[in-house]
Amino acid sequence: MTPPLGELALARGTVDRLTERRTDKEWVDAAWKDPRTRVLVVSNGRAVVREDDERVELVFVSPEEAPAGTRFLLGQDADGVVYFGVSGELPTCAGREAPPASLREVGTLLGDRDAGLLTHAVALANWHDTHTHCPLDGTPTVPNPSGHLTTCPVDGSEHFPRTDPAVIMLVADPEDRCLLARNAAWPGRRVSILAGFVEPGESAEQAVIREVAEETGITVTNVRYLGSQPWPMPRSLMLGFRADAPAGQAIAVDDEELAEAHWFSREDLLAAIEARELALPPPVSIARRIIEAWFGGPLPSTWPPPPRP
Ligand SMILES: [Zn+2]
């Protein structure tokens, strides 16, 4: 069965994550010595890519060529090739390489294998880069052979990669108009559906109801789950929902978070996009897919991609 949102750009991947090998130091060391092994180097959320006409591919290096940095096992493909990630200085290889690219830039352009590898590698690199010390006593922690766990050498506490759940929801009124808002921090005419982090001790559905009320004063019912996509910028898992807003409610925008929020019919939304009065999130985002699922098909216009350095 096709999920309601179709295939999400960053929720792809074809390699086996090899969870059973993660504590097997001998196997991991042997895989790192195998010349067939491919290493994806990530730095500040970016990796080196190669662009050929319409195709964009990741550029891997051999373990020998890999820079110093934290190493982590990503998995193994159907041909038996093992993939590692390294958080370190990006390789500079002569050839047809394009500038280093982020998930936002190439998430929809990569094939399934590469989209999954880059998403996984960026997520783990972000965790390693920001969780270097034991939270209990401040001692530098030591990664295990596969880089999926760190241990404090003083108190033995174990630390696992973090993912922050966030909810993102399309709210519709009884006329099936969609609530779109402009975040106060966004420039220009960008609008999107509402989103926010799940708080400790809260369910995702409770977070949907709370966030919509906080940001717009609207009470929602009938919260239902649509699908999810990792968004490791730096470490979110976006959980997509629909919710209904019963009639007779006025929008009261929380102006610390939002600049404005309005109801849009399908016709109003299309007209506003075509008149360039507003722009939607890019196709790599789950927000865009949720809006298009409500609309009933693809919509024109995207946010301009961020400039390449
Ligand atoms: Zn410790």
Coordinates of C-alpha atoms and ligand atoms in Angstrom, one line a residue:
M1 CA 0.0 0.0 0.0
T2 CA 1.3 3.5 -0.9
P3 CA 1.6 5.6 2.3
P4 CA -0.6 8.7 2.2
L5 CA 2.4 11.0 1.6
G6 CA 4.1 8.8 -1.1
E7 CA 7.8 8.4 -0.9
L8 CA 9.5 11.1 1.2
A9 CA 12.9 12.2 0.0
L10 CA 14.8 11.6 3.2
A11 CA 12.9 8.5 4.2
R12 CA 14.6 6.3 1.6
G13 CA 17.6 4.0 1.8
T14 CA 18.6 0.6 0.5
V15 CA 21.6 -0.5 2.6
D16 CA 21.2 -2.9 5.5
R17 CA 22.1 -1.0 8.7
L18 CA 23.8 -4.1 10.1
T19 CA 22.7 -3.5 13.7
E20 CA 23.9 -6.9 14.7
R21 CA 27.5 -6.1 13.7
R22 CA 27.7 -2.9 15.7
T23 CA 29.4 -4.4 18.8
D24 CA 31.6 -6.8 16.8
K25 CA 34.9 -5.1 16.9
E26 CA 36.7 -7.7 14.9
W27 CA 34.2 -7.6 12.1
V28 CA 34.1 -3.7 12.1
D29 CA 38.0 -3.6 12.0
A30 CA 38.1 -6.1 9.1
A31 CA 35.5 -4.1 7.2
W32 CA 37.5 -0.9 7.7
K33 CA 40.6 -2.7 6.2
D34 CA 38.6 -4.0 3.2
P35 CA 39.7 -2.0 0.1
R36 CA 36.1 -2.3 -1.3
T37 CA 34.7 -0.4 1.7
R38 CA 33.4 3.1 0.9
V39 CA 33.6 6.0 3.2
L40 CA 31.3 9.0 3.1
V41 CA 32.9 12.1 4.7
V42 CA 30.5 14.6 6.2
S43 CA 31.4 18.1 7.5
N44 CA 28.8 20.5 8.9
G45 CA 26.0 18.6 7.2
R46 CA 27.6 18.6 3.8
A47 CA 29.2 15.9 1.6
V48 CA 31.0 16.0 -1.7
V49 CA 28.7 15.1 -4.6
R50 CA 29.2 14.5 -8.4
E51 CA 26.7 16.0 -10.8
D52 CA 26.1 14.3 -14.2
D53 CA 23.3 15.8 -16.2
E54 CA 20.2 15.1 -14.1
R55 CA 21.9 12.7 -11.7
V56 CA 23.6 13.6 -8.4
E57 CA 25.7 11.0 -6.7
L58 CA 27.7 11.0 -3.5
V59 CA 31.5 10.8 -3.8
F60 CA 33.0 8.2 -1.5
V61 CA 36.7 7.7 -0.5
S62 CA 38.5 4.5 0.5
P63 CA 39.3 3.9 4.2
E64 CA 42.9 4.8 3.4
E65 CA 41.9 8.2 1.9
A66 CA 39.5 9.0 4.8
P67 CA 40.4 12.0 7.0
A68 CA 40.9 11.8 10.7
G69 CA 37.6 12.1 12.6
T70 CA 34.9 10.1 14.3
R71 CA 34.0 7.0 12.3
F72 CA 30.6 5.2 12.2
L73 CA 29.2 2.2 10.4
L74 CA 26.4 3.0 8.0
G75 CA 25.7 -0.4 6.6
Q76 CA 26.2 -2.9 3.7
D77 CA 24.6 -3.0 0.3
A78 CA 23.3 -6.1 -1.6
D79 CA 26.7 -6.5 -3.3
G80 CA 28.4 -6.8 0.1
V81 CA 30.0 -3.4 0.0
V82 CA 30.3 -1.8 3.5
Y83 CA 29.7 1.9 4.0
F84 CA 31.2 4.0 6.8
G85 CA 30.7 7.7 7.6
V86 CA 33.4 9.9 9.0
S87 CA 32.9 13.4 10.5
G88 CA 36.0 15.2 9.3
E89 CA 37.6 17.4 6.7
L90 CA 36.0 17.0 3.3
P91 CA 38.2 15.3 0.6
T92 CA 39.4 17.5 -2.2
C93 CA 39.6 15.3 -5.3
A94 CA 40.1 16.6 -8.8
G95 CA 37.4 15.8 -11.3
R96 CA 33.8 16.6 -11.9
E97 CA 32.8 17.1 -8.3
A98 CA 30.3 19.9 -7.5
P99 CA 30.6 22.0 -4.3
P100 CA 29.8 20.1 -1.1
A101 CA 26.0 19.8 -0.8
S102 CA 23.5 19.5 2.1
L103 CA 20.4 17.4 2.4
R104 CA 18.3 20.4 1.7
E105 CA 20.1 20.9 -1.6
V106 CA 20.4 17.4 -2.9
G107 CA 17.9 15.3 -0.9
T108 CA 15.5 15.0 -3.8
L109 CA 18.2 14.6 -6.4
L110 CA 20.1 11.6 -5.0
G111 CA 19.1 8.0 -5.6
D112 CA 17.6 5.9 -2.9
R113 CA 20.9 4.4 -1.7
D114 CA 22.7 7.8 -1.5
A115 CA 19.7 9.6 0.0
G116 CA 19.6 7.1 2.8
L117 CA 23.4 7.1 3.4
L118 CA 23.7 10.9 3.5
T119 CA 20.7 11.2 5.9
H120 CA 22.1 8.6 8.2
A121 CA 25.6 10.0 8.1
V122 CA 24.6 13.6 8.7
A123 CA 22.4 12.5 11.6
L124 CA 25.2 10.5 13.3
A125 CA 27.9 13.2 12.5
N126 CA 25.7 15.9 14.1
W127 CA 25.3 13.8 17.2
H128 CA 29.1 13.0 17.5
D129 CA 30.0 16.6 16.8
T130 CA 27.8 17.9 19.7
H131 CA 27.9 15.0 22.2
T132 CA 31.6 14.7 22.9
H133 CA 31.6 14.6 26.7
C134 CA 29.8 12.6 29.4
P135 CA 26.8 14.6 30.7
L136 CA 27.3 13.2 34.2
D137 CA 31.0 14.2 34.8
G138 CA 32.3 16.0 31.7
T139 CA 34.8 13.3 30.8
P140 CA 35.4 12.9 27.0
T141 CA 33.5 9.9 25.9
V142 CA 34.8 7.0 23.7
P143 CA 32.8 5.8 20.7
N144 CA 32.4 2.0 20.4
P145 CA 33.8 0.3 17.2
S146 CA 30.8 1.1 15.1
G147 CA 30.3 4.7 16.3
H148 CA 26.7 4.0 17.4
L149 CA 27.3 4.3 21.1
T150 CA 29.8 6.2 23.3
T151 CA 30.9 5.2 26.8
C152 CA 32.3 7.3 29.6
P153 CA 35.7 5.7 30.7
V154 CA 35.2 7.0 34.3
D155 CA 31.7 6.0 35.2
G156 CA 30.9 3.5 32.4
S157 CA 27.7 5.3 31.4
E158 CA 26.6 4.6 27.8
H159 CA 25.2 7.3 25.5
F160 CA 23.2 6.7 22.4
P161 CA 22.5 9.0 19.4
R162 CA 19.7 11.5 20.0
T163 CA 16.6 12.1 17.8
D164 CA 14.2 14.9 18.7
P165 CA 10.6 14.1 17.7
A166 CA 8.7 17.1 16.2
V167 CA 5.2 17.3 15.0
I168 CA 4.1 19.0 11.8
M169 CA 0.4 19.3 11.0
L170 CA -2.0 20.5 8.4
V171 CA -5.1 21.9 10.0
A172 CA -8.3 22.1 7.9
D173 CA -11.5 23.9 8.7
P174 CA -15.0 22.6 7.9
E175 CA -14.8 24.0 4.3
D176 CA -11.5 22.0 3.9
R177 CA -9.4 25.2 3.8
C178 CA -5.8 24.7 5.0
L179 CA -4.2 26.8 7.7
L180 CA -0.9 28.3 6.5
A181 CA 1.4 30.5 8.6
R182 CA 4.5 32.6 8.1
N183 CA 7.1 32.2 10.7
A184 CA 8.3 35.6 12.1
A185 CA 11.9 34.5 11.4
W186 CA 11.3 33.7 7.7
P187 CA 12.1 36.3 5.1
G188 CA 9.9 37.1 2.2
R189 CA 6.6 35.4 1.5
R190 CA 7.4 31.9 2.8
V191 CA 4.5 30.1 4.4
S192 CA 4.1 26.6 5.7
I193 CA 1.9 24.4 8.0
L194 CA 2.4 24.6 11.8
A195 CA 5.1 22.6 13.5
G196 CA 6.8 22.2 16.9
F197 CA 8.7 19.9 19.2
V198 CA 7.2 17.2 21.3
E199 CA 7.8 18.0 24.9
P200 CA 9.0 15.5 27.5
G201 CA 6.1 13.5 28.9
E202 CA 3.8 14.4 26.0
S203 CA 2.4 12.2 23.1
A204 CA 2.7 13.4 19.5
E205 CA -1.1 13.9 19.3
Q206 CA -1.0 16.0 22.4
A207 CA 1.8 18.1 20.9
V208 CA -0.3 18.7 17.8
I209 CA -3.2 20.0 19.8
R210 CA -1.0 22.1 22.1
E211 CA 1.2 23.6 19.3
V212 CA -1.8 24.6 17.1
A213 CA -3.5 26.3 20.1
E214 CA -0.3 28.1 21.2
E215 CA 0.5 29.4 17.8
T216 CA -2.9 30.3 16.4
G217 CA -5.5 30.0 19.2
I218 CA -7.3 27.3 17.2
T219 CA -8.6 24.2 18.9
V220 CA -8.2 21.0 16.8
T221 CA -9.8 17.6 16.9
N222 CA -9.5 14.3 15.0
V223 CA -5.7 14.3 14.9
R224 CA -4.5 11.5 12.6
Y225 CA -1.0 10.4 11.6
L226 CA 0.2 10.6 8.0
G227 CA 3.9 9.6 8.0
S228 CA 7.4 10.6 9.1
Q229 CA 10.7 11.7 7.8
P230 CA 14.1 12.2 9.5
W231 CA 15.2 15.8 9.4
P232 CA 18.7 15.8 10.9
M233 CA 19.2 19.5 10.9
P234 CA 20.4 19.0 13.5
R235 CA 18.5 16.0 14.9
S236 CA 14.7 16.0 14.3
L237 CA 12.3 13.3 13.3
M238 CA 9.3 15.0 11.7
L239 CA 6.0 13.3 12.4
G240 CA 3.3 14.4 10.0
F241 CA -0.4 14.8 11.0
R242 CA -3.8 16.1 9.8
A243 CA -6.2 17.7 12.2
D244 CA -9.6 19.3 12.0
A245 CA -10.6 22.8 13.3
P246 CA -14.3 22.9 14.2
A247 CA -16.2 25.9 12.9
G248 CA -16.5 29.3 14.5
Q249 CA -13.0 29.9 15.7
A250 CA -10.9 33.1 15.2
I251 CA -7.2 32.9 14.4
A252 CA -5.2 34.6 17.2
V253 CA -1.5 34.5 16.1
D254 CA 1.3 34.1 18.7
D255 CA 3.3 37.0 17.3
E256 CA 6.5 35.9 19.0
E257 CA 6.5 32.8 16.7
L258 CA 4.3 33.7 13.7
A259 CA 4.0 36.9 11.6
E260 CA 0.6 35.8 10.2
A261 CA -1.7 32.8 9.6
H262 CA -4.6 32.5 7.2
W263 CA -7.0 29.9 5.8
F264 CA -6.5 29.0 2.2
S265 CA -8.9 27.2 -0.2
R266 CA -7.2 25.2 -2.9
E267 CA -8.1 27.9 -5.5
D268 CA -6.8 30.7 -3.2
L269 CA -3.6 28.9 -2.6
L270 CA -2.9 28.2 -6.3
A271 CA -3.7 31.8 -7.2
A272 CA -1.5 33.2 -4.5
I273 CA 1.4 31.0 -5.6
E274 CA 1.0 31.9 -9.3
A275 CA 0.8 35.6 -8.4
R276 CA 4.1 35.1 -6.4
E277 CA 2.4 36.4 -3.3
L278 CA 3.6 33.4 -1.3
A279 CA 6.0 30.4 -1.6
L280 CA 5.8 26.9 -0.2
P281 CA 8.5 24.8 1.5
P282 CA 10.8 22.8 -0.9
P283 CA 9.9 19.3 -2.1
V284 CA 12.6 17.8 0.2
S285 CA 10.4 18.7 3.2
I286 CA 7.5 16.7 4.6
A287 CA 5.6 20.0 4.9
R288 CA 5.5 20.3 1.2
R289 CA 4.3 16.7 0.8
I290 CA 1.6 17.2 3.4
I291 CA 0.3 20.3 1.7
E292 CA 0.3 18.6 -1.7
A293 CA -1.5 15.6 -0.3
W294 CA -4.2 18.0 0.9
F295 CA -4.2 19.9 -2.4
G296 CA -4.5 16.7 -4.4
G297 CA -1.4 17.0 -6.6
P298 CA 1.9 18.8 -7.1
L299 CA 2.0 22.6 -6.6
P300 CA 4.2 25.1 -8.4
S301 CA 6.9 27.2 -6.7
T302 CA 9.5 26.4 -4.1
W303 CA 11.5 28.3 -1.6
P304 CA 14.7 29.4 -3.3
P305 CA 17.5 26.9 -2.4
P306 CA 20.1 28.3 0.0
P307 CA 23.2 29.7 -1.8
R308 CA 26.1 27.3 -2.2
P309 CA 29.2 28.5 -0.4
Ligands
ZN1 ZN 31.0 10.0 33.0

